[in-house]
CSV table of C-alpha atoms and ligand atoms in Angstrom, one decimal:
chain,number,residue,atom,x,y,z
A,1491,UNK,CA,0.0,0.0,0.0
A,1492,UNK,CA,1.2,3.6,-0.4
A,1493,UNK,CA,0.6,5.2,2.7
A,1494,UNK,CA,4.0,6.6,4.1
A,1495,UNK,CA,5.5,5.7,7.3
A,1496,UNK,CA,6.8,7.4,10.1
A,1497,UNK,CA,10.8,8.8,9.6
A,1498,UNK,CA,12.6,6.0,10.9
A,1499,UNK,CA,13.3,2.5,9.6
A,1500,UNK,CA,10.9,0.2,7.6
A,1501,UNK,CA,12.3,-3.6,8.4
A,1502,UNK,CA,10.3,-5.5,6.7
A,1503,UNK,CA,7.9,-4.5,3.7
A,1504,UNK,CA,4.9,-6.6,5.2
A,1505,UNK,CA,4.9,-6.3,8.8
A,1506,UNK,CA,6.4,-2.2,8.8
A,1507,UNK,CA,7.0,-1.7,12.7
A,1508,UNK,CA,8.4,1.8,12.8
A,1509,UNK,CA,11.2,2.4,15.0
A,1510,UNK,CA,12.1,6.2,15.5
A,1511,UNK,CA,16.1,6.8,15.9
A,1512,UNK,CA,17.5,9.5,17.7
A,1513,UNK,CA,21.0,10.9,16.7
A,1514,UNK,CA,21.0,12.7,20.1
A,1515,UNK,CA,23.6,12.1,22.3
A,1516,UNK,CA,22.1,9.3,25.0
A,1517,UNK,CA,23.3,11.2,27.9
A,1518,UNK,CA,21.0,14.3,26.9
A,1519,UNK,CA,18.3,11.7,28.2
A,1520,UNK,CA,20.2,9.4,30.2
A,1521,UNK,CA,22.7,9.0,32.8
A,1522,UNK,CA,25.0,6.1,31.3
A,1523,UNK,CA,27.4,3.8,33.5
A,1524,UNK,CA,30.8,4.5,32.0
A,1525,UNK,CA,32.0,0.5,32.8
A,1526,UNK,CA,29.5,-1.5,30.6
A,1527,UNK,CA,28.2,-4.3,33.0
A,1528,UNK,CA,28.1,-7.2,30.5
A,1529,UNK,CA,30.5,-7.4,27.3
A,1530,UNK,CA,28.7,-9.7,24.2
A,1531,UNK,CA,31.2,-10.1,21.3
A,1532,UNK,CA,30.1,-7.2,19.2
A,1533,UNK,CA,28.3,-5.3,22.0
A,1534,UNK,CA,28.5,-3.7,25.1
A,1535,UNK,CA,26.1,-3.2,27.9
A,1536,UNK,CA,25.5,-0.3,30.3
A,1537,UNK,CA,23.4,0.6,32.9
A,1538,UNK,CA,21.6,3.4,32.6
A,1539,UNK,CA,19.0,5.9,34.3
A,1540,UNK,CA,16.6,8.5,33.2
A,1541,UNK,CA,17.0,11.4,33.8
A,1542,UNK,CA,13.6,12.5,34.5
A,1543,UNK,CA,11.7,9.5,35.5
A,1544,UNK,CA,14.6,7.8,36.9
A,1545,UNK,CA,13.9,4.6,35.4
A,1546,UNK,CA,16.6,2.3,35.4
A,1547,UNK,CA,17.5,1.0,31.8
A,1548,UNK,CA,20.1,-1.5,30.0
A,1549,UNK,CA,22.0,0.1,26.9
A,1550,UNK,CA,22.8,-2.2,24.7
A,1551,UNK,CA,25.4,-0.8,22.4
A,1552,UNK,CA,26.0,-2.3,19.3
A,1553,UNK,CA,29.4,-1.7,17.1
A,1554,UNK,CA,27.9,-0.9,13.5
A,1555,UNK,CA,30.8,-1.9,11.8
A,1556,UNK,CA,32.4,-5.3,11.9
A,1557,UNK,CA,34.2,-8.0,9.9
A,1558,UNK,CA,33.9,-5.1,7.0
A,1559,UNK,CA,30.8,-6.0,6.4
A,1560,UNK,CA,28.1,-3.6,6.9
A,1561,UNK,CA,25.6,-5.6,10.3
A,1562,UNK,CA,23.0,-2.7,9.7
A,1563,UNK,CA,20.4,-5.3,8.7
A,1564,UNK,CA,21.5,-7.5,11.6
A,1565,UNK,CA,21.2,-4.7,13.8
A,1566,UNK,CA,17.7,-4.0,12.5
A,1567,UNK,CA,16.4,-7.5,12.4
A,1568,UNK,CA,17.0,-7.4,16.3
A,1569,UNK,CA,15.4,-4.3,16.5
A,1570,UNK,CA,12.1,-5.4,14.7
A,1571,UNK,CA,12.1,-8.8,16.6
A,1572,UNK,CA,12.7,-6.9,19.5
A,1573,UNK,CA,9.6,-4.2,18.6
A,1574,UNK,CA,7.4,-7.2,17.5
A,1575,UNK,CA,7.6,-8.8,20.8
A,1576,UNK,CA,6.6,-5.2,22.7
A,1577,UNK,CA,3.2,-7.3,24.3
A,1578,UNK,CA,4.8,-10.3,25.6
A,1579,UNK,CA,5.8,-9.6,29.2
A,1580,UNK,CA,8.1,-13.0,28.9
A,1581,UNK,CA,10.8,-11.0,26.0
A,1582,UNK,CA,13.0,-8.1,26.6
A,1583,UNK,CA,11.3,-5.1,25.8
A,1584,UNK,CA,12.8,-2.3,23.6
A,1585,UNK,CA,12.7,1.4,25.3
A,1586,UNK,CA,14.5,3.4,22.8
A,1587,UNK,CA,17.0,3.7,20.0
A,1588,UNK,CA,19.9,5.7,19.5
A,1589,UNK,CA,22.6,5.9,16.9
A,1590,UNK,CA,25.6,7.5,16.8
A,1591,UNK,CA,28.8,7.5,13.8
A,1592,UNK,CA,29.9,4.0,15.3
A,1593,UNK,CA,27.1,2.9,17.1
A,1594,UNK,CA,23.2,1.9,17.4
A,1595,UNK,CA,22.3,2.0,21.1
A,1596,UNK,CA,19.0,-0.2,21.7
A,1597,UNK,CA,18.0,1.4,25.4
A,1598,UNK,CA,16.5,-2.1,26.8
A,1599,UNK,CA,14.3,-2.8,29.8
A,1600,UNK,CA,16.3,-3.5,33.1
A,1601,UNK,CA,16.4,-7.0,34.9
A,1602,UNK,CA,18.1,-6.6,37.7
A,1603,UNK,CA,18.4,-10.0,38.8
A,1604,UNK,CA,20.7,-10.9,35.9
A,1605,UNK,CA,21.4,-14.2,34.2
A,1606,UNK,CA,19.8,-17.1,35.2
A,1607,UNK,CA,23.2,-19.0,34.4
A,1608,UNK,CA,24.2,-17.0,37.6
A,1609,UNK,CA,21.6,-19.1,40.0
A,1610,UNK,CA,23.0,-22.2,38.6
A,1611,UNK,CA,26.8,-21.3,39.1
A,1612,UNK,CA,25.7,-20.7,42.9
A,1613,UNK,CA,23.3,-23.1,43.6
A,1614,UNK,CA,24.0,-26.1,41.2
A,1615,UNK,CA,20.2,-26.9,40.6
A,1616,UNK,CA,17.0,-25.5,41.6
A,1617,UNK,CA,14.0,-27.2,43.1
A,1618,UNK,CA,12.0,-29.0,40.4
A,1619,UNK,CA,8.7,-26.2,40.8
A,1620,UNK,CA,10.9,-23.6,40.1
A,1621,UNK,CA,12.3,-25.4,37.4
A,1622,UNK,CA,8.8,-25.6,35.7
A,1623,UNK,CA,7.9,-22.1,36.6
A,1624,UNK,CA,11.4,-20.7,35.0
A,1625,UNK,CA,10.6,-23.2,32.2
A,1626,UNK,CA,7.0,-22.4,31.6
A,1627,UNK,CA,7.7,-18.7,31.4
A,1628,UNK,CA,10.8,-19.5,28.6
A,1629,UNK,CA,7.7,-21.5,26.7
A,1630,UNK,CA,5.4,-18.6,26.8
A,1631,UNK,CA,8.4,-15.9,25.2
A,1632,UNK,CA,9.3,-18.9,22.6
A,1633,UNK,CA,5.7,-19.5,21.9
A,1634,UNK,CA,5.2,-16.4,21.3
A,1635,UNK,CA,8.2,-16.0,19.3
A,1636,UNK,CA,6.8,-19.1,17.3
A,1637,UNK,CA,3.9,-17.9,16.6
A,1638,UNK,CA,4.9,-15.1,14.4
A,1639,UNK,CA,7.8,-17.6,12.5
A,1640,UNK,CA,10.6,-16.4,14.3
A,1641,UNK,CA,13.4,-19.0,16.0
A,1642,UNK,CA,16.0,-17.7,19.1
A,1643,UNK,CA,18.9,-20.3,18.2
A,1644,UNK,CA,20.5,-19.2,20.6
A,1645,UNK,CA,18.3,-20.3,24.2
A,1646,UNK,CA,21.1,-20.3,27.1
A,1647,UNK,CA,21.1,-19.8,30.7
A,1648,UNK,CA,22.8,-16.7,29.8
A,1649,UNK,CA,20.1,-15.0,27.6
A,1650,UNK,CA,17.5,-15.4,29.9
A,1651,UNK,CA,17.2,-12.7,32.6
A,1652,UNK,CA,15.6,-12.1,35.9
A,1653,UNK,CA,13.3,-9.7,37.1
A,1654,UNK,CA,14.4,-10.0,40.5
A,1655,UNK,CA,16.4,-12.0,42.8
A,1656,UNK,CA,15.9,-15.5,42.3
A,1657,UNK,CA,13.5,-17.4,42.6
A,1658,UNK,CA,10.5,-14.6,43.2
A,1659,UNK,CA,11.1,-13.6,40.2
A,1660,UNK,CA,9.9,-13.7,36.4
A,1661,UNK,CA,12.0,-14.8,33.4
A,1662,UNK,CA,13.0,-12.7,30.3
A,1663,UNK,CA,14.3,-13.7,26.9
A,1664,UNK,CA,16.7,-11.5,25.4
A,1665,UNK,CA,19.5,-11.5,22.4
A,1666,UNK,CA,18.0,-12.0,19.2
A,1667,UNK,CA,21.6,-11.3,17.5
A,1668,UNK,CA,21.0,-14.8,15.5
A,1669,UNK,CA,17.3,-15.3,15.2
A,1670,UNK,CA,15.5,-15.4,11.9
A,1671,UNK,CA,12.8,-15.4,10.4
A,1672,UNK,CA,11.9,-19.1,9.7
A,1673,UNK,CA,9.9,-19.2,6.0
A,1674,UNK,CA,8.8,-22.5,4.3
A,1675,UNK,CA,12.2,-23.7,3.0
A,1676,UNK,CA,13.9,-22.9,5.8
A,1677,UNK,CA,17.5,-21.7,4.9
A,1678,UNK,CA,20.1,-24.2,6.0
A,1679,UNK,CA,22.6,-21.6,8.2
A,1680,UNK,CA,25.8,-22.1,9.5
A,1681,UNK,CA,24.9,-20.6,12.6
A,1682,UNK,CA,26.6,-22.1,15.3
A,1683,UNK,CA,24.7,-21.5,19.0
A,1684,UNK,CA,26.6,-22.5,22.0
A,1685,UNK,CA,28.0,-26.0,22.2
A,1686,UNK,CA,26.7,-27.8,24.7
A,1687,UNK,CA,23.3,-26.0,23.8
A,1688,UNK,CA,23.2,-26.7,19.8
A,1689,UNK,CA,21.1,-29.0,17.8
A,1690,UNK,CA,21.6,-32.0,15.5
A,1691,UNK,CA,20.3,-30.2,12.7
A,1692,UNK,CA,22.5,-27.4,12.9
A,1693,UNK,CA,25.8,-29.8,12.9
A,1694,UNK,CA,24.7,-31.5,10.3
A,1695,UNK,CA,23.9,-28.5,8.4
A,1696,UNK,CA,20.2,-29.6,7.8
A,1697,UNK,CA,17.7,-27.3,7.5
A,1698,UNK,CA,17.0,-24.8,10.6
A,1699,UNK,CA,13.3,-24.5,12.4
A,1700,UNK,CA,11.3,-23.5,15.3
A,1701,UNK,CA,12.2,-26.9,16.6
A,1702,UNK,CA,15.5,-26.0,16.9
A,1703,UNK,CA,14.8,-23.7,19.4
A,1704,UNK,CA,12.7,-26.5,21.1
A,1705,UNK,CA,16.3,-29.0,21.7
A,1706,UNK,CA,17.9,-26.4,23.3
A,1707,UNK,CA,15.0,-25.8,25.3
A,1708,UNK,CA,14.9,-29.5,26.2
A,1709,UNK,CA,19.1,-29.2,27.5
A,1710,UNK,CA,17.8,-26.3,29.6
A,1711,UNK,CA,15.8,-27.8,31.5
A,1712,UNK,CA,18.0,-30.9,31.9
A,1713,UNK,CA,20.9,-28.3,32.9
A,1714,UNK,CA,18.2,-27.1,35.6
A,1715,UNK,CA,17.6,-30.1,36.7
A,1716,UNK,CA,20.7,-31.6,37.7
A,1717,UNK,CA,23.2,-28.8,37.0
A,1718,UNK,CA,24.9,-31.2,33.9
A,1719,UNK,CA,24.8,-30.7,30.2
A,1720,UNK,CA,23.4,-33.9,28.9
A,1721,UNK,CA,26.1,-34.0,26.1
A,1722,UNK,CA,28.7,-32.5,27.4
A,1723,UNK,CA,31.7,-33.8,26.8
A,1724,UNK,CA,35.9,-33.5,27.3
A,1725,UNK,CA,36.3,-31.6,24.3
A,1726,UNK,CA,34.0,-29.3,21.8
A,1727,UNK,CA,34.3,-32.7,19.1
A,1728,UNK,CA,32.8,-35.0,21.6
A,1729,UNK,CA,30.2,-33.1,22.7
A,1730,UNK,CA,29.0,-32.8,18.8
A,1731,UNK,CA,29.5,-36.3,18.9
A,1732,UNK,CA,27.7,-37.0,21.9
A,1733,UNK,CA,24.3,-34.5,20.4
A,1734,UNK,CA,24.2,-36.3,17.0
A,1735,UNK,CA,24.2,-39.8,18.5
A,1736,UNK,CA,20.9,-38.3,20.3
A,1737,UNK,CA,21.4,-40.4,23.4
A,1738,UNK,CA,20.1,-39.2,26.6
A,1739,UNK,CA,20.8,-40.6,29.8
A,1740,UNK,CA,19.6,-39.7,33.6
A,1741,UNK,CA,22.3,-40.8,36.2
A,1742,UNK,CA,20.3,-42.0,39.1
A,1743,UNK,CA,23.1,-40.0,41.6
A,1744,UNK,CA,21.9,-36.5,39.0
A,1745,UNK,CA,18.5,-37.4,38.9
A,1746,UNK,CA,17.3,-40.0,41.4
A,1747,UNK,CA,15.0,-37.1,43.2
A,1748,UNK,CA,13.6,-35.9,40.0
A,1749,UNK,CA,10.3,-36.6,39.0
A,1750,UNK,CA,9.4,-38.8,35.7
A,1751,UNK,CA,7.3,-36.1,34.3
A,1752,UNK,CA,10.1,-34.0,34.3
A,1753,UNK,CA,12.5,-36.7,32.3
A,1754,UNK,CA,9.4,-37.8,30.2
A,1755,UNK,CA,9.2,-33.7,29.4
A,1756,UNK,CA,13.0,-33.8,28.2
A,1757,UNK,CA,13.0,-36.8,26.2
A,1758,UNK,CA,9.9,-35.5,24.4
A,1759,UNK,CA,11.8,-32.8,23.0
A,1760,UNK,CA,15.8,-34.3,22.8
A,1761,UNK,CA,14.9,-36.1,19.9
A,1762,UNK,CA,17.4,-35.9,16.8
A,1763,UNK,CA,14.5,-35.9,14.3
A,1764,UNK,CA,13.5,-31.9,14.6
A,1765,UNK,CA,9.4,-33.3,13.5
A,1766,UNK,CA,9.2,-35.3,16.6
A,1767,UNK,CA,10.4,-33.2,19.0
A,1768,UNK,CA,6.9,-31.4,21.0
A,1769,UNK,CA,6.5,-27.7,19.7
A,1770,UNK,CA,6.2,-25.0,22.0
A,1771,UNK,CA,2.5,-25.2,22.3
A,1772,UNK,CA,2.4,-28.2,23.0
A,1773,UNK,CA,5.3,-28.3,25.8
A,1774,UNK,CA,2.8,-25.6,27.3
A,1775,UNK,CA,0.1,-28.7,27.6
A,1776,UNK,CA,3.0,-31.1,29.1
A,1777,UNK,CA,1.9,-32.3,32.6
A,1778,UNK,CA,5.4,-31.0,34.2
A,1779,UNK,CA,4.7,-27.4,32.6
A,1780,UNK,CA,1.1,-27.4,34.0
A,1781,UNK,CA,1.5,-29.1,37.3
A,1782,UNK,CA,3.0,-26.6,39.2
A,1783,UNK,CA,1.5,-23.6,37.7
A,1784,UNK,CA,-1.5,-21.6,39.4
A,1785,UNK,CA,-4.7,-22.9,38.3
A,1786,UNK,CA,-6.7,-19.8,38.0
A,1787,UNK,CA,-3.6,-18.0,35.4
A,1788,UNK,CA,-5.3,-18.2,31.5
A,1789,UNK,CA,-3.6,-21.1,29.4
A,1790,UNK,CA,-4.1,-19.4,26.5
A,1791,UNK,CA,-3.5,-15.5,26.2
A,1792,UNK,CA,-4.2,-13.8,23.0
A,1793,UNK,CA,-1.8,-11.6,21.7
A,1794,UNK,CA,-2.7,-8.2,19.9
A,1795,UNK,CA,-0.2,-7.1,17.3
A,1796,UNK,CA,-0.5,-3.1,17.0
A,1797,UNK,CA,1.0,-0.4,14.7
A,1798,UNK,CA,0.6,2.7,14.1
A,1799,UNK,CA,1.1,3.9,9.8
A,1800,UNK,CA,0.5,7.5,8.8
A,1801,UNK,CA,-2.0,7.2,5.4
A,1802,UNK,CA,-1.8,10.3,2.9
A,1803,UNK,CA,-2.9,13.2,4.8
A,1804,UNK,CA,-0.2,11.9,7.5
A,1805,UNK,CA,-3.5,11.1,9.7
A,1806,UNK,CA,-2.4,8.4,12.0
A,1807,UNK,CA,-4.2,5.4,11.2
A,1808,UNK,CA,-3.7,2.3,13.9
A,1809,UNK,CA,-3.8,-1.6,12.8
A,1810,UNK,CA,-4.3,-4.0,15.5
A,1811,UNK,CA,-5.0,-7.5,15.2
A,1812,UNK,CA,-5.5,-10.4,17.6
A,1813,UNK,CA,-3.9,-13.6,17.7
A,1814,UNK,CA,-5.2,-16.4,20.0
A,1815,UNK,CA,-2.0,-18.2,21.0
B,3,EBD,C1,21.6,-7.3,35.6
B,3,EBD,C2,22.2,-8.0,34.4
B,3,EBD,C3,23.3,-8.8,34.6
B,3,EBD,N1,23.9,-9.4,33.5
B,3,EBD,C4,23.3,-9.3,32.3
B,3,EBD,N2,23.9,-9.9,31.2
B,3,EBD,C5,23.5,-9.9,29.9
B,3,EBD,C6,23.1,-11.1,29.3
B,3,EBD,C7,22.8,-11.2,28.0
B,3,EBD,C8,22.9,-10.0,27.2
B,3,EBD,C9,22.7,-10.2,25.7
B,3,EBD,C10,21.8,-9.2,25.1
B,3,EBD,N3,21.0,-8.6,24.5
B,3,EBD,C11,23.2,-8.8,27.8
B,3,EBD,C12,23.5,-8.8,29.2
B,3,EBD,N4,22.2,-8.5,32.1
B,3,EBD,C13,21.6,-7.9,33.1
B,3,EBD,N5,20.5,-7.2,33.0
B,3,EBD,C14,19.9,-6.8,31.8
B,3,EBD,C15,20.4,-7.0,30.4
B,3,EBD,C16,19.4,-6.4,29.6
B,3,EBD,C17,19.4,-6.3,28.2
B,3,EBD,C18,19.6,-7.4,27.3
B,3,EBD,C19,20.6,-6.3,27.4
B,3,EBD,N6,18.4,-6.0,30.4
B,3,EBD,N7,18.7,-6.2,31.7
């Protein structure tokens, strides 16, 4: 259609989520840690507060140029994944953007409580209800996620963030640096996750899905669980081994206390074959996701998806639609 949209970037012709950029300096608006807090390969990450409302924000800022080739598109696919998933309380929401010569800067909603990878480096593994909890919250972001055709691939204790101090606390998903857009004929990618967390499929360069998201969703919770990798192994090469031979074992001295609804859960989605591994709607329904989980909160939430175009006249004209999950 012809209408024009507002300044700002257009990610993708059909779903046009506009995304206003400032070229303001950040600290007009914002009162930025100089010692970034968390340091990602191509980013850095800084606290940083309003200066009016006080509101406590993480600034994610992004090197624009790298390996010579221009990551503008990279930077913008986050961005629109990151705007897309502005209703769902269970993803990293995106505040602001800002760009500089060098840099974007996405300003990022705070959780303080950090990493979850943290809990497990202190307390090994967590009781099996807060396992389901932490894991049912993941299920609703990837759901969510999987519902509009978009995989993580890259699901790690360390790109899932708390609210709070463990365990009263909710769980974010963050870091969409490698997720895509999963059409039809899913491209075959050379994307490489993290080890211990990485799917069949993507070591033997087969075709990338949603279900890839869905294995390393299935080590989390064995990592939970009993504070192991299921594959791990002495070196990087055995651990591929170890994940294309597929076979999952539960040490009665790692898991003697853990319920079998819990393993049944974990072999239902550690399967090699990505079609028989449970999607995330259905690992929603699995007994060890709804067992612990308060009976009066909805199972099913519908998700409105909302933007704002400008038609001719530059009259604002909203579209919203809902989306039973
Ligand atoms: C207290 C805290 C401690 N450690 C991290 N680590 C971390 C992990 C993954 C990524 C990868 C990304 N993106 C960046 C930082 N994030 C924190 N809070 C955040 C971090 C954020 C947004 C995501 C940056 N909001 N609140």
């Amino acid at each position: 259609s012809n209408v024009s949209y507002q300044q700002g970037l257009i990610m993708e012709a059909h779903c046009p989520l506009t995304m206003p950029i400032s070229k303001q300096p950040l600290t007009d608006t914002y009162t930025a840690d100089p010692k970034p807090f968390a340091r990602g390969k191509f980013a850095t990450v800084r606290r940083c507060k309003h200066k009016e409302t006080g509101v406590e924000y993480a600034a994610k800022c992004i090197r624009k140029r790298r390996r010579a080739a221009d990551v503008r598109h990279e930077i913008m696919h986050e961005m629109f994944v990151l705007k897309l998933s502005d209703s769902c309380q269970h993803i990293i929401h995106l505040h602001e953007v800002y760009e500089t010569s060098s840099e974007v800067i996405l300003v990022l909603e705070m959780a303080a409580g950090g990493e979850l990878q943290r809990v497990l480096d202190d307390q090994e593994v967590i009781a099996e209800t807060e396992a389901s909890r932490v894991m049912r919250q993941i299920l609703e972001g990837v759901a969510f996620l999987h519902q509009r055709g978009i995989a993580h691939l890259d699901i790690k204790p360390q790109n899932l963030l708390l609210t709070q101090a463990f365990p009263q606390c909710d769980v974010k998903l963050c870091d969409f640096g490698i997720s895509r857009r999963i059409t039809k004929g899913s491209e075959i990618r050379e994307i490489l996750g993290t080890p211990d967390y990485v799917s069949p499929e993507i070591l033997q360069y087969e075709p990338i899905s949603l279900a890839t998201d869905m294995w390393s969703i299935g080590v989390l919770a064995y990592v939970l669980l009993s504070g192991h990798t299921p594959f791990g192994g002495e070196t990087k090469q055995e651990t591929f081994w170890n994940i294309t031979s597929g076979i999952v074992e539960f040490p009665e001295e790692l898991f003697g206390s853990v319920s079998n609804d819990a393993k049944d859960f974990i072999q239902r989605l550690l399967i090699t074959e990505p079609s028989e591994r449970m999607t995330a709607k259905e690992s929603l329904h699995h007994s060890w996701i709804r067992m612990f989980c308060d009976p009066e909160s909805p199972g099913i939430d519908v998700a409105k998806i909302g933007y704002t175009l400008k038609d001719e006249s530059n009259a604002e004209v909203s579209v919203s639609a809902e989306v039973a999950e």
